[in-house]
Amino acid sequence: MRYLALLGLTLLPSPALALTCALSFDITVTHGIGPYPPGTTLSGEAQFRTVRSFRQEGGATGHLATGSMTLDGNIAGRLWTLITTRRTQAADLVGVYAVDVEGLEFAGQEFTGPMAITLYGDPGSWRHDRPPITQDEWDSLDLRRVFILHASNSQDMLGGDVTRLDATCVDSDAPQD
């Protein structure tokens, strides 16, 4: 019985690194809609704090977070998770995902989410379960960098390439100077 109790403890999710980040980014629209034709540059920002991490299948780790993501000053959603993968056969990635998006409607379509930034790296390039912390770590995921915002009731989306991403992150649990 004691063995089963110890086994159960090892299966519980590990505590999250309490990471607090502020991201600012630019995207160049590649899949445009309405007021955002291809070639348009849009700026955005995201702020988040990770609260809990758990392993997922396929080498992924989910990082539940609180925060927000905003695009073009008026399209905004609740940031709720980051996903990190580290693999040897497929591209590694870090995804930053927002839901409950508001602020964009065109031709009767509401673009309510998800809204996401996904940064891809070469297989084996991301060696951590945690999200990136330093600017160099964010920059290392440079194989492909994309943004998407999906419409709620169709397959339409606003999409683009992330052309700039600046990150300021701190481990919230680390002693501060």
Coordinates of C-alpha atoms in Angstrom, one line a residue:
M1 CA 0.0 0.0 0.0
R2 CA 2.8 2.4 0.9
Y3 CA 4.4 1.6 -2.6
L4 CA 1.1 2.6 -4.3
A5 CA 1.0 5.9 -2.4
L6 CA 4.6 6.7 -3.4
L7 CA 3.8 5.7 -7.0
G8 CA 0.8 8.0 -7.0
L9 CA 2.9 11.0 -5.9
T10 CA 5.3 10.5 -8.8
L11 CA 2.4 10.7 -11.2
L12 CA 1.1 14.1 -10.0
P13 CA 2.0 17.1 -12.1
S14 CA 5.2 18.9 -11.1
P15 CA 4.8 22.4 -9.7
A16 CA 5.0 25.1 -12.3
L17 CA 7.9 27.5 -12.7
A18 CA 6.0 30.7 -11.7
L19 CA 7.1 32.6 -14.8
T20 CA 5.9 36.2 -15.4
C21 CA 6.4 37.5 -19.0
A22 CA 5.6 40.6 -21.1
L23 CA 5.8 40.0 -24.8
S24 CA 5.5 42.6 -27.6
F25 CA 5.3 41.4 -31.2
D26 CA 4.7 42.4 -34.8
I27 CA 3.0 40.3 -37.4
T28 CA 2.9 40.7 -41.2
V29 CA -0.5 39.5 -42.4
T30 CA -0.4 36.6 -44.9
H31 CA -4.0 35.5 -44.6
G32 CA -6.0 38.7 -44.5
I33 CA -9.6 39.7 -43.8
G34 CA -11.5 43.0 -44.2
P35 CA -9.4 45.8 -42.9
Y36 CA -6.3 43.7 -42.6
P37 CA -5.2 42.7 -46.2
P38 CA -2.0 40.7 -46.8
G39 CA 1.1 42.7 -46.2
T40 CA -0.4 44.7 -43.3
T41 CA 1.9 45.0 -40.2
L42 CA 0.1 44.7 -36.9
S43 CA 1.5 45.1 -33.4
G44 CA 0.5 43.1 -30.4
E45 CA 1.4 42.3 -26.8
A46 CA 0.8 39.6 -24.3
Q47 CA 1.3 39.4 -20.5
F48 CA 1.1 36.2 -18.5
R49 CA 2.0 34.4 -15.4
T50 CA 2.3 30.6 -15.5
V51 CA 0.4 28.9 -12.6
R52 CA 0.6 25.1 -13.2
S53 CA 2.4 22.8 -15.6
F54 CA 1.6 19.2 -16.6
R55 CA 3.0 16.7 -19.0
Q56 CA 1.0 15.8 -22.1
E57 CA 1.5 13.1 -24.7
G58 CA 4.0 13.4 -27.5
G59 CA 6.6 15.2 -25.6
A60 CA 4.5 18.3 -24.8
T61 CA 4.0 20.2 -21.6
G62 CA 1.0 22.4 -20.9
H63 CA 1.5 25.5 -18.8
L64 CA -1.7 27.0 -17.5
A65 CA -1.4 30.8 -17.2
T66 CA -3.3 33.9 -16.4
G67 CA -3.0 37.0 -18.5
S68 CA -4.0 38.7 -21.8
M69 CA -3.1 39.0 -25.4
T70 CA -3.9 42.1 -27.5
L71 CA -3.5 42.7 -31.3
D72 CA -3.9 46.1 -33.0
G73 CA -4.9 47.7 -29.7
N74 CA -8.6 46.5 -29.8
I75 CA -8.5 42.7 -30.5
A76 CA -8.0 41.1 -27.1
G77 CA -8.4 37.8 -25.3
R78 CA -7.7 36.0 -22.1
L79 CA -4.3 34.2 -22.2
W80 CA -4.8 30.8 -20.7
T81 CA -2.0 28.4 -21.7
L82 CA 1.4 27.9 -23.2
I83 CA 2.4 24.6 -24.8
T84 CA 6.0 23.5 -25.2
T85 CA 7.3 20.5 -27.0
R86 CA 10.7 19.0 -27.3
R87 CA 11.2 16.2 -29.8
T88 CA 13.9 14.6 -31.9
Q89 CA 11.8 13.8 -35.0
A90 CA 9.5 16.8 -35.4
A91 CA 9.8 20.6 -35.0
D92 CA 9.9 21.8 -31.4
L93 CA 7.5 24.5 -30.5
V94 CA 6.3 27.0 -28.0
G95 CA 2.7 28.1 -28.4
V96 CA 1.0 31.0 -26.6
Y97 CA -2.8 30.7 -26.6
A98 CA -5.6 33.1 -25.9
V99 CA -9.4 32.5 -25.8
D100 CA -12.5 34.6 -25.3
V101 CA -11.2 37.0 -28.0
E102 CA -13.2 40.1 -28.7
G103 CA -12.8 43.1 -31.0
L104 CA -12.8 41.7 -34.6
E105 CA -15.9 41.1 -36.7
F106 CA -16.0 41.3 -40.4
A107 CA -18.8 40.3 -42.9
G108 CA -20.9 38.7 -40.2
Q109 CA -18.0 36.6 -38.9
E110 CA -16.9 37.0 -35.3
F111 CA -13.2 36.2 -34.8
T112 CA -13.3 35.0 -31.2
G113 CA -10.5 32.6 -31.0
P114 CA -8.3 30.9 -30.4
M115 CA -5.7 33.6 -31.0
A116 CA -2.2 32.1 -30.9
I117 CA 1.5 32.7 -31.5
T118 CA 3.4 29.6 -32.3
L119 CA 7.2 29.6 -32.6
Y120 CA 8.9 26.5 -34.1
G121 CA 12.4 25.4 -33.7
D122 CA 14.5 22.6 -35.3
P123 CA 13.9 19.1 -33.9
G124 CA 15.9 18.8 -30.6
S125 CA 16.6 22.6 -30.4
W126 CA 14.3 23.2 -27.4
R127 CA 15.6 21.1 -24.5
H128 CA 13.3 22.3 -21.7
D129 CA 9.8 21.5 -20.5
R130 CA 9.4 25.1 -19.4
P131 CA 8.6 28.1 -21.6
P132 CA 11.5 30.3 -22.7
I133 CA 12.8 32.9 -20.2
T134 CA 15.5 34.9 -21.9
Q135 CA 15.3 36.8 -25.1
D136 CA 17.9 34.4 -26.6
E137 CA 15.7 31.4 -25.7
W138 CA 12.7 33.0 -27.4
D139 CA 14.8 33.9 -30.4
S140 CA 16.2 30.3 -30.7
L141 CA 12.7 29.2 -31.9
D142 CA 13.3 30.6 -35.4
L143 CA 12.3 27.8 -37.9
R144 CA 8.9 29.3 -38.3
R145 CA 7.0 32.0 -36.3
V146 CA 3.2 32.3 -36.9
F147 CA 0.1 34.1 -35.6
I148 CA -3.5 33.0 -36.1
L149 CA -6.9 34.2 -35.0
H150 CA -9.8 31.9 -35.9
A151 CA -13.4 32.9 -36.6
S152 CA -15.9 31.3 -34.3
N153 CA -18.3 29.7 -36.8
S154 CA -16.2 29.1 -39.9
Q155 CA -12.8 28.1 -41.0
D156 CA -11.8 31.6 -41.8
M157 CA -8.9 33.2 -40.0
L158 CA -6.6 36.1 -39.7
G159 CA -3.0 34.8 -40.0
G160 CA 0.5 36.0 -40.4
D161 CA 4.1 35.7 -39.7
V162 CA 5.6 36.9 -36.5
T163 CA 8.4 39.3 -37.6
R164 CA 9.4 40.6 -34.2
L165 CA 9.0 39.3 -30.7
D166 CA 10.5 41.0 -27.7
A167 CA 10.2 39.2 -24.3
T168 CA 10.9 40.2 -20.7
C169 CA 10.4 37.3 -18.4
V170 CA 11.3 36.6 -14.7
D171 CA 10.9 33.6 -12.5
S172 CA 8.4 35.0 -10.0
D173 CA 9.5 32.6 -7.3
A174 CA 13.2 33.5 -7.5
P175 CA 14.5 35.9 -4.8
Q176 CA 14.5 39.4 -6.2
D177 CA 17.5 41.8 -5.6

